Amino acid sequence: MKASVKFILALTVAALLMLAFRALAFTLYVVNGDGLAPELQGGDRVLVNRWSYGLRTGSRDGLFRYGRICRSDVERGDIVAFDSPVDSVGGVFVCRCGALPGDTIRVNGDLILVPGLSTCADENYYWMESIGSGNAIDSRFFGLVPESSIIGRLCMVVYGHDDTKPFYTGYRKGRMM
């Protein structure tokens, strides 16, 4: 009886530590689409560092105010995971940061200033873009991404898998780690 209680306690502690690590340090996401091809392909499992820009706390609309612990800036060219800034389109997106707060960009012939704290905005905003052609969903579709939506920077491709095939086949060679 004593051995089984120890086993259950050890299993519970291990599960809680794993959940805390995933919630606070690194998270695994699946890439949908080929907006960042050839660097990322649909079906790639990517590891995102939640601490790369500081750990998010609170939210804009939640009980606690949005903030970041050990905050650092997003840099142009970073591949970033972020929550959808549009309520009608949910999920997590992975795009490359194309413009920083204070930059001026041209979209459909119009010049747009990317707002930031330095330009009296309520928070920093970023222009996220895909590098692939086609129907890529990026800032041309949903607009500027607020800093509070950013989860973290992509660290690495853990593995690639063709999701149209069974789980035991379809792993892509050269897409591991």
Short mmCIF file of C-alpha atoms in Angstrom, two decimals:
data_model
loop_
_atom_site.label_atom_id
_atom_site.label_comp_id
_atom_site.label_asym_id
_atom_site.label_seq_id
_atom_site.Cartn_x
_atom_site.Cartn_y
_atom_site.Cartn_z
CA MET A 1 0.00 0.00 0.00
CA LYS A 2 2.80 2.39 0.94
CA ALA A 3 4.65 1.74 -2.34
CA SER A 4 1.56 2.44 -4.45
CA VAL A 5 0.93 5.75 -2.61
CA LYS A 6 4.54 6.78 -3.27
CA PHE A 7 4.15 5.84 -6.94
CA ILE A 8 0.92 7.85 -7.32
CA LEU A 9 2.49 10.83 -5.53
CA ALA A 10 5.60 10.70 -7.76
CA LEU A 11 3.45 10.43 -10.89
CA THR A 12 1.32 13.39 -9.78
CA VAL A 13 4.37 15.55 -9.04
CA ALA A 14 5.91 14.65 -12.42
CA ALA A 15 2.68 15.54 -14.25
CA LEU A 16 2.40 18.87 -12.42
CA LEU A 17 6.03 19.73 -13.18
CA MET A 18 5.52 18.88 -16.85
CA LEU A 19 2.41 21.08 -17.04
CA ALA A 20 4.18 23.95 -15.29
CA PHE A 21 7.17 23.65 -17.64
CA ARG A 22 4.88 23.71 -20.67
CA ALA A 23 2.84 26.65 -19.39
CA LEU A 24 5.80 28.73 -18.23
CA ALA A 25 8.82 27.83 -20.36
CA PHE A 26 8.28 26.11 -23.72
CA THR A 27 5.25 25.13 -25.76
CA LEU A 28 4.85 22.92 -28.82
CA TYR A 29 2.68 24.13 -31.72
CA VAL A 30 1.72 22.63 -35.09
CA VAL A 31 2.32 24.77 -38.19
CA ASN A 32 -0.72 24.91 -40.47
CA GLY A 33 -0.10 26.04 -44.03
CA ASP A 34 3.01 26.96 -45.94
CA GLY A 35 3.17 30.71 -45.28
CA LEU A 36 6.77 30.43 -44.06
CA ALA A 37 7.95 27.82 -46.58
CA PRO A 38 10.62 26.60 -47.10
CA GLU A 39 11.75 27.29 -43.49
CA LEU A 40 8.52 25.89 -42.03
CA GLN A 41 6.11 23.47 -43.66
CA GLY A 42 2.56 22.49 -42.79
CA GLY A 43 2.64 19.74 -40.18
CA ASP A 44 5.91 20.84 -38.57
CA ARG A 45 5.90 20.70 -34.78
CA VAL A 46 7.77 23.76 -33.51
CA LEU A 47 9.06 24.63 -30.05
CA VAL A 48 8.26 28.16 -28.85
CA ASN A 49 10.19 29.82 -26.01
CA ARG A 50 7.65 31.66 -23.82
CA TRP A 51 10.44 33.62 -22.06
CA SER A 52 12.04 35.03 -25.24
CA TYR A 53 10.16 38.36 -24.92
CA GLY A 54 9.31 37.99 -21.25
CA LEU A 55 6.66 35.79 -19.70
CA ARG A 56 3.15 37.13 -20.30
CA THR A 57 1.02 37.79 -17.24
CA GLY A 58 -2.61 38.81 -17.19
CA SER A 59 -4.47 39.93 -20.30
CA ARG A 60 -6.01 43.03 -21.81
CA ASP A 61 -9.56 42.00 -20.95
CA GLY A 62 -8.97 39.73 -17.97
CA LEU A 63 -9.02 40.11 -14.22
CA PHE A 64 -5.32 41.02 -14.09
CA ARG A 65 -3.60 43.67 -16.21
CA TYR A 66 -1.31 42.60 -19.03
CA GLY A 67 2.39 42.63 -18.24
CA ARG A 68 5.67 40.83 -18.95
CA ILE A 69 8.23 39.47 -16.52
CA CYS A 70 11.81 40.12 -17.77
CA ARG A 71 10.52 41.94 -20.86
CA SER A 72 12.65 42.21 -24.01
CA ASP A 73 11.85 43.58 -27.47
CA VAL A 74 10.77 41.71 -30.57
CA GLU A 75 13.31 42.17 -33.36
CA ARG A 76 12.69 42.50 -37.07
CA GLY A 77 13.01 39.09 -38.74
CA ASP A 78 12.12 37.06 -35.63
CA ILE A 79 9.73 34.17 -36.25
CA VAL A 80 7.05 34.70 -33.62
CA ALA A 81 4.08 32.73 -32.30
CA PHE A 82 1.07 34.84 -31.29
CA ASP A 83 -2.60 34.54 -30.46
CA SER A 84 -4.96 35.69 -33.18
CA PRO A 85 -5.62 39.42 -32.78
CA VAL A 86 -9.05 38.98 -34.43
CA ASP A 87 -11.88 37.41 -32.44
CA SER A 88 -13.50 35.86 -35.53
CA VAL A 89 -10.31 33.94 -36.37
CA GLY A 90 -9.08 31.99 -33.35
CA GLY A 91 -5.91 30.06 -32.80
CA VAL A 92 -2.18 30.58 -32.70
CA PHE A 93 -0.25 31.88 -35.71
CA VAL A 94 3.45 31.73 -36.56
CA CYS A 95 4.79 34.58 -38.74
CA ARG A 96 7.93 36.61 -39.28
CA CYS A 97 8.08 40.10 -37.74
CA GLY A 98 8.32 42.48 -40.68
CA ALA A 99 7.99 45.88 -39.00
CA LEU A 100 8.54 47.23 -35.49
CA PRO A 101 6.81 50.05 -33.60
CA GLY A 102 7.66 53.37 -35.24
CA ASP A 103 8.34 51.85 -38.69
CA THR A 104 6.43 53.06 -41.72
CA ILE A 105 5.23 50.39 -44.15
CA ARG A 106 3.43 50.48 -47.50
CA VAL A 107 0.26 48.38 -47.76
CA ASN A 108 -1.80 48.46 -50.96
CA GLY A 109 -0.21 51.79 -51.89
CA ASP A 110 -0.95 53.42 -48.51
CA LEU A 111 1.68 54.33 -45.92
CA ILE A 112 0.99 53.04 -42.42
CA LEU A 113 2.86 53.98 -39.25
CA VAL A 114 3.22 50.97 -36.93
CA PRO A 115 2.10 52.38 -33.56
CA GLY A 116 4.02 51.91 -30.35
CA LEU A 117 4.47 53.32 -26.89
CA SER A 118 6.82 55.93 -28.38
CA THR A 119 4.00 57.14 -30.65
CA CYS A 120 1.50 57.42 -27.77
CA ALA A 121 -0.21 54.07 -28.39
CA ASP A 122 -1.50 51.99 -25.48
CA GLU A 123 1.07 49.26 -26.28
CA ASN A 124 3.57 48.26 -28.97
CA TYR A 125 2.23 46.79 -32.21
CA TYR A 126 4.01 44.70 -34.85
CA TRP A 127 3.52 43.92 -38.53
CA MET A 128 3.69 40.15 -39.03
CA GLU A 129 4.18 38.67 -42.46
CA SER A 130 4.45 35.40 -44.28
CA ILE A 131 7.21 34.85 -46.78
CA GLY A 132 5.40 32.30 -48.91
CA SER A 133 3.04 33.20 -51.70
CA GLY A 134 -0.59 32.23 -51.85
CA ASN A 135 -3.27 32.48 -49.19
CA ALA A 136 -0.98 33.13 -46.26
CA ILE A 137 -2.72 34.61 -43.24
CA ASP A 138 -0.67 37.48 -41.86
CA SER A 139 -1.03 41.19 -41.01
CA ARG A 140 -2.44 41.87 -44.48
CA PHE A 141 -5.43 39.78 -43.30
CA PHE A 142 -5.82 40.66 -39.61
CA GLY A 143 -3.87 43.91 -39.22
CA LEU A 144 -1.26 44.86 -36.66
CA VAL A 145 -0.49 42.46 -33.80
CA PRO A 146 -0.44 43.93 -30.27
CA GLU A 147 2.43 42.96 -27.98
CA SER A 148 -0.04 41.42 -25.53
CA SER A 149 -0.90 38.75 -28.16
CA ILE A 150 2.70 37.61 -28.64
CA ILE A 151 3.52 34.26 -27.00
CA GLY A 152 7.20 33.91 -27.86
CA ARG A 153 9.92 33.25 -30.42
CA LEU A 154 10.19 30.01 -32.32
CA CYS A 155 13.24 28.01 -31.14
CA MET A 156 13.36 25.03 -33.44
CA VAL A 157 11.46 22.52 -35.54
CA VAL A 158 11.07 19.45 -33.33
CA TYR A 159 9.85 17.22 -36.18
CA GLY A 160 7.81 17.36 -39.35
CA HIS A 161 4.88 15.08 -40.06
CA ASP A 162 2.46 14.78 -42.96
CA ASP A 163 -0.86 14.78 -41.09
CA THR A 164 -2.70 13.14 -44.01
CA LYS A 165 -0.81 9.92 -43.19
CA PRO A 166 -1.15 7.67 -40.11
CA PHE A 167 0.82 8.64 -36.99
CA TYR A 168 3.30 5.79 -37.46
CA THR A 169 4.30 6.97 -40.99
CA GLY A 170 4.63 10.34 -42.68
CA TYR A 171 7.61 11.68 -40.72
CA ARG A 172 9.73 13.95 -42.92
CA LYS A 173 13.43 13.17 -43.23
CA GLY A 174 15.64 16.12 -42.40
CA ARG A 175 12.91 17.78 -40.29
CA MET A 176 13.95 16.33 -36.91
CA MET A 177 15.47 18.75 -34.40
#
